[in-house]
GROMACS .gro file of C-alpha atoms in nm:
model
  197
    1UNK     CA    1  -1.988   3.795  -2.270
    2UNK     CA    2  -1.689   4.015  -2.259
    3UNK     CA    3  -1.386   3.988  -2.426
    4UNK     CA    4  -1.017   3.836  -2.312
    5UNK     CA    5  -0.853   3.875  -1.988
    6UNK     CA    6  -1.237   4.017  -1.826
    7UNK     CA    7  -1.385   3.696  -1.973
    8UNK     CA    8  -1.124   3.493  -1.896
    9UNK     CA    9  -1.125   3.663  -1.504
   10UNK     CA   10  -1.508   3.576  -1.488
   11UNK     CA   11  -1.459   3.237  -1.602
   12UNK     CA   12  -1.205   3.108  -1.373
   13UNK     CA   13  -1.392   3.347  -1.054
   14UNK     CA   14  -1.695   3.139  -1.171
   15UNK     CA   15  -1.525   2.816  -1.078
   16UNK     CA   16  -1.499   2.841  -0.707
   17UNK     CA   17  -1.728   2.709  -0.513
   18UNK     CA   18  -2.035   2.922  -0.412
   19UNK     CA   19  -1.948   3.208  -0.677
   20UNK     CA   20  -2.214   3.197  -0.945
   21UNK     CA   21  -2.192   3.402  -1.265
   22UNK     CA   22  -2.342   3.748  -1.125
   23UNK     CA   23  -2.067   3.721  -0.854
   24UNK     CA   24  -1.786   3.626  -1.060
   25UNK     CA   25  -1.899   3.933  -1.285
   26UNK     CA   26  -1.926   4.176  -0.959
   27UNK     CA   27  -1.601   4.037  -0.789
   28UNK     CA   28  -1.406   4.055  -1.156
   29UNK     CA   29  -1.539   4.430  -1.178
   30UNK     CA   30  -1.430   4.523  -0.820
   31UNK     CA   31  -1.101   4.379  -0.901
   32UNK     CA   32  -1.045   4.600  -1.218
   33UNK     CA   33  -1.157   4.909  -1.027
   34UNK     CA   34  -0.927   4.848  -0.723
   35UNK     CA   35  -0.621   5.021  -0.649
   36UNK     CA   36  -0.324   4.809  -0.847
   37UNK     CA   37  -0.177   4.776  -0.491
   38UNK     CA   38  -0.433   4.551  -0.353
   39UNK     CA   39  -0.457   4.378  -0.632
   40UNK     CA   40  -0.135   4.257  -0.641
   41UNK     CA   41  -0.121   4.154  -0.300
   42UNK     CA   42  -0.403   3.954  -0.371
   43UNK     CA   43  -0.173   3.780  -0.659
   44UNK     CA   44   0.120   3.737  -0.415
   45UNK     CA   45  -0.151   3.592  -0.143
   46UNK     CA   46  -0.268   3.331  -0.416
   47UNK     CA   47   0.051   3.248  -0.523
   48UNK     CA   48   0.211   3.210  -0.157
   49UNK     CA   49  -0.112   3.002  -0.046
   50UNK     CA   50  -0.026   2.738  -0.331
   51UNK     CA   51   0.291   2.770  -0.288
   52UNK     CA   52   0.379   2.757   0.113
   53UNK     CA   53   0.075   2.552   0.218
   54UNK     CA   54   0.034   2.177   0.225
   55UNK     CA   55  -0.143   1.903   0.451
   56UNK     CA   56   0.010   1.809   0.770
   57UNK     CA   57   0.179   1.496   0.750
   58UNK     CA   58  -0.017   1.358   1.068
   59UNK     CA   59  -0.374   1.489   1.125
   60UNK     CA   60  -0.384   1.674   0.724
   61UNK     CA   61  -0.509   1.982   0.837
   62UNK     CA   62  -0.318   2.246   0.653
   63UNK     CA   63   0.051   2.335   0.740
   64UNK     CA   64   0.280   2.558   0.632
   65UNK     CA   65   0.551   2.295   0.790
   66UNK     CA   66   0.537   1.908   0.797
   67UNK     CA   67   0.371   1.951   1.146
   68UNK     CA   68   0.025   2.195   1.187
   69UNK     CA   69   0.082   2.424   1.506
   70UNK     CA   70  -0.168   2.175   1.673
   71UNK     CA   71   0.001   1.816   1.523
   72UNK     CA   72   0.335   2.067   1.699
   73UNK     CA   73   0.144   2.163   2.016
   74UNK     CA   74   0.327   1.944   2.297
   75UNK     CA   75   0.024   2.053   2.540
   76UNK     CA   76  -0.220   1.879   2.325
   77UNK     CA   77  -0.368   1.510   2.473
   78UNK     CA   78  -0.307   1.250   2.264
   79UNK     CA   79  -0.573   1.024   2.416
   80UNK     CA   80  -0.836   1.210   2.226
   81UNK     CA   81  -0.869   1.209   1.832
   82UNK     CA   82  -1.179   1.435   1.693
   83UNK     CA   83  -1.285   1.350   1.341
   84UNK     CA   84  -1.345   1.654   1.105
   85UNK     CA   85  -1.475   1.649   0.745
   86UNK     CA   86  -1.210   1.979   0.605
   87UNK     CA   87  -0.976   2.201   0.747
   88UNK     CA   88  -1.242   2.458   0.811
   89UNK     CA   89  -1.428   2.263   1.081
   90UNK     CA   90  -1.066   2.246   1.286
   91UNK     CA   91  -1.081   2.610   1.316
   92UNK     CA   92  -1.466   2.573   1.398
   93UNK     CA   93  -1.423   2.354   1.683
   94UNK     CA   94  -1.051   2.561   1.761
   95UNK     CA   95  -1.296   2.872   1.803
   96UNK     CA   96  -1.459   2.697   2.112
   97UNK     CA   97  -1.163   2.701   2.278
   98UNK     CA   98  -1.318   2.369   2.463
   99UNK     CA   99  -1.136   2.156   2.298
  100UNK     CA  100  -0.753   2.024   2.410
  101UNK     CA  101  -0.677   1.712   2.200
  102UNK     CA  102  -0.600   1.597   1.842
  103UNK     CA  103  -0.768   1.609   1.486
  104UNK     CA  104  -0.802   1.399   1.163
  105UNK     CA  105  -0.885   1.520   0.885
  106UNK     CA  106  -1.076   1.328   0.658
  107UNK     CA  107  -1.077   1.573   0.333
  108UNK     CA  108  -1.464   1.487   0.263
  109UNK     CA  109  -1.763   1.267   0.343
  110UNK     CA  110  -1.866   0.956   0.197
  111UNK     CA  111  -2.095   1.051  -0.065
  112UNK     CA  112  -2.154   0.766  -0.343
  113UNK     CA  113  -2.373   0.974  -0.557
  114UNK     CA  114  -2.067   1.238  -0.605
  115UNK     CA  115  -1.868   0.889  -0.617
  116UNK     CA  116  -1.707   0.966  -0.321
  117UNK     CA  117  -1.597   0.622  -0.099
  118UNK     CA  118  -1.381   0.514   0.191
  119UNK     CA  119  -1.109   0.454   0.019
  120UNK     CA  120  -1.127   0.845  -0.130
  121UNK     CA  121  -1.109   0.973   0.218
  122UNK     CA  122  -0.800   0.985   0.476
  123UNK     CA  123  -0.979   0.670   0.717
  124UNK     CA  124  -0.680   0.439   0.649
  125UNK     CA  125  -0.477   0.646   0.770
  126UNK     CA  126  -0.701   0.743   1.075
  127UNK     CA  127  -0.686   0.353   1.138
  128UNK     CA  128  -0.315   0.323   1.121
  129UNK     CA  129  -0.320   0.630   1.401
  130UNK     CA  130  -0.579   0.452   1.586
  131UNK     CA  131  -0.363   0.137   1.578
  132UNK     CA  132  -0.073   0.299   1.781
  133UNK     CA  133  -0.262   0.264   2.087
  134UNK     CA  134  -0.273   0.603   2.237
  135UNK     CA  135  -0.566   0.689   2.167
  136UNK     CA  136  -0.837   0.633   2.394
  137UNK     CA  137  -1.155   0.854   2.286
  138UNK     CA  138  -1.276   0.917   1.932
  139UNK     CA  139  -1.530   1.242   1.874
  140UNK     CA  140  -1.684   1.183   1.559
  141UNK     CA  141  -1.735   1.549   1.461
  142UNK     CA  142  -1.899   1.497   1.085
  143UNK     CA  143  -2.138   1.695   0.939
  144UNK     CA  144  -2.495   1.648   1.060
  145UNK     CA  145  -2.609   1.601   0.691
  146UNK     CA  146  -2.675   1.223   0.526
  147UNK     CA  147  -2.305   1.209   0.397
  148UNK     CA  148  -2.144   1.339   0.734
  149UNK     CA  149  -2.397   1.053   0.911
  150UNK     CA  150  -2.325   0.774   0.666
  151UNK     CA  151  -1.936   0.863   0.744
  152UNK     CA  152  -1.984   0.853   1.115
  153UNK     CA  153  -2.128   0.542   1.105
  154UNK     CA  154  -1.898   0.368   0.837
  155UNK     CA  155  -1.597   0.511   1.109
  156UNK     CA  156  -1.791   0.404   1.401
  157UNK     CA  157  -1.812   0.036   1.334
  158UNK     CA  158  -1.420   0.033   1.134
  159UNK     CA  159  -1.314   0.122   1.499
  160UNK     CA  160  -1.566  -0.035   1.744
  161UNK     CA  161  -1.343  -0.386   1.750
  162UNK     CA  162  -1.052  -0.175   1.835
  163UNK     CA  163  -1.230  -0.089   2.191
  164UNK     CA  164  -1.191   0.291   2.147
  165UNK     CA  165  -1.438   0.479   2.295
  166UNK     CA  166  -1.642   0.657   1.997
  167UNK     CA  167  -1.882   0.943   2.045
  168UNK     CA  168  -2.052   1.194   1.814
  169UNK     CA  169  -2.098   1.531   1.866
  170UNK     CA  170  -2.440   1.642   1.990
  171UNK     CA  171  -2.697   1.837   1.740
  172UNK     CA  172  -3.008   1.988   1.802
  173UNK     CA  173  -3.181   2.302   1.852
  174UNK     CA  174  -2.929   2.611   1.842
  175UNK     CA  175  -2.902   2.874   2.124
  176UNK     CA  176  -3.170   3.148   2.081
  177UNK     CA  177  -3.348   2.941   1.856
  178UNK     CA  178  -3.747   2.901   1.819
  179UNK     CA  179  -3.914   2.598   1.871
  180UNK     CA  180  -4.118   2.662   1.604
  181UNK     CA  181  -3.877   2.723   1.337
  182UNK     CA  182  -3.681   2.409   1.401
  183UNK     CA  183  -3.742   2.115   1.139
  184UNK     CA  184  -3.801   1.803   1.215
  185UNK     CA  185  -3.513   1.635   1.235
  186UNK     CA  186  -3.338   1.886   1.414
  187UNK     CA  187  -3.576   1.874   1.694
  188UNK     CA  188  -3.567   1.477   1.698
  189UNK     CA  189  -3.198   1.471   1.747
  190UNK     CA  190  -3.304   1.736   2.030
  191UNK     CA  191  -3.505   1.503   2.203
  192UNK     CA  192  -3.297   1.229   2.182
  193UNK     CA  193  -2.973   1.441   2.322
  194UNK     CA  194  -3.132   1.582   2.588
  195UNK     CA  195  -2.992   1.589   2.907
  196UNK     CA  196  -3.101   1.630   3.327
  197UNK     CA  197  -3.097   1.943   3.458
   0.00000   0.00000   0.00000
């Protein structure tokens, strides 16, 4: 333990997700060491990021406006809607580049043991988009983990009586991989994706 503002650095460094307390401690360190300058525009990045950046009022990926750049993007189709878990997996799919239509954001999974439901996650407002009418494919692009799966599913059958197409992204065995390193599960969904040649 250290005493005041180091402590109290370590503490709050500590808190974010995937920083244990060796990191905070190395990170809190670096910080003190570093040239004043780029510390404070660390500070001012902080303090503009809560300040400037909120959800998009359609899709709720995060904005700096009411309207993301891709909720904005008049080139976009609005005939197909792909599902994402958190902001991060837009700019996953975005780094494709094979992707041209929309996005919801759910802002989780379903995930009852963290007490995480439906009704915790943005799918009433997915079904109020849905609703519209214009949209006529849904890519269910979840995490391919049990809480990303349970969500696909729950989605899957909210929107089957609406006659939307609904597809999930593929999973399996990743390019340059080893046959032999791949688990089971991984491989299964292999087989069952697979695909003439």
């Amino acid at each position: 333990m250290y005493e005041g503002a180091i402590q109290d650095l370590i503490d709050e460094l500590g808190r974010l997700p995937g920083v244990g307390p060796k990191s905070a401690q190395r990170i809190a360190f670096h910080i003190l060491s570093a040239d004043p300058a780029d510390v404070t525009r660390l500070a001012t990045a902080l303090r503009k990021v809560k300040e400037l950046v909120r959800f998009c009022a359609i899709c709720h990926n995060v904005a700096e406006s009411e309207q993301c750049r891709i909720c904005r993007d008049p080139r976009r189709s609005d005939e197909v809607l792909c599902v994402v878990e958190e902001p991060k997996d837009v700019v996953a799919i975005e780094r494709t580049g094979e992707f041209r239509g929309r996005y919801h954001v759910l802002g989780g999974a379903i995930n009852p043991l963290e007490g995480v439901g439906p009704d915790n996650l943005r799918i009433r407002e997915l079904m109020i988009r849905l609703g519209e009418g214009t949209v006529k494919e849904l890519i269910l692009a979840t995490d391919p983990n049990t809480e990303g799966e349970a969500t696909a599913t729950y989605i899957a059958l909210m929107v089957k009586p609406m006659g939307i197409s609904v597809t999930r992204l593929a999973s399996g065995l990743p390019v340059g991989g080893d046959l032999e390193y791949a688990d089971e599960i991984t491989l299964g969904r292999a087989f069952e994706g697979r695909r003439a040649v």
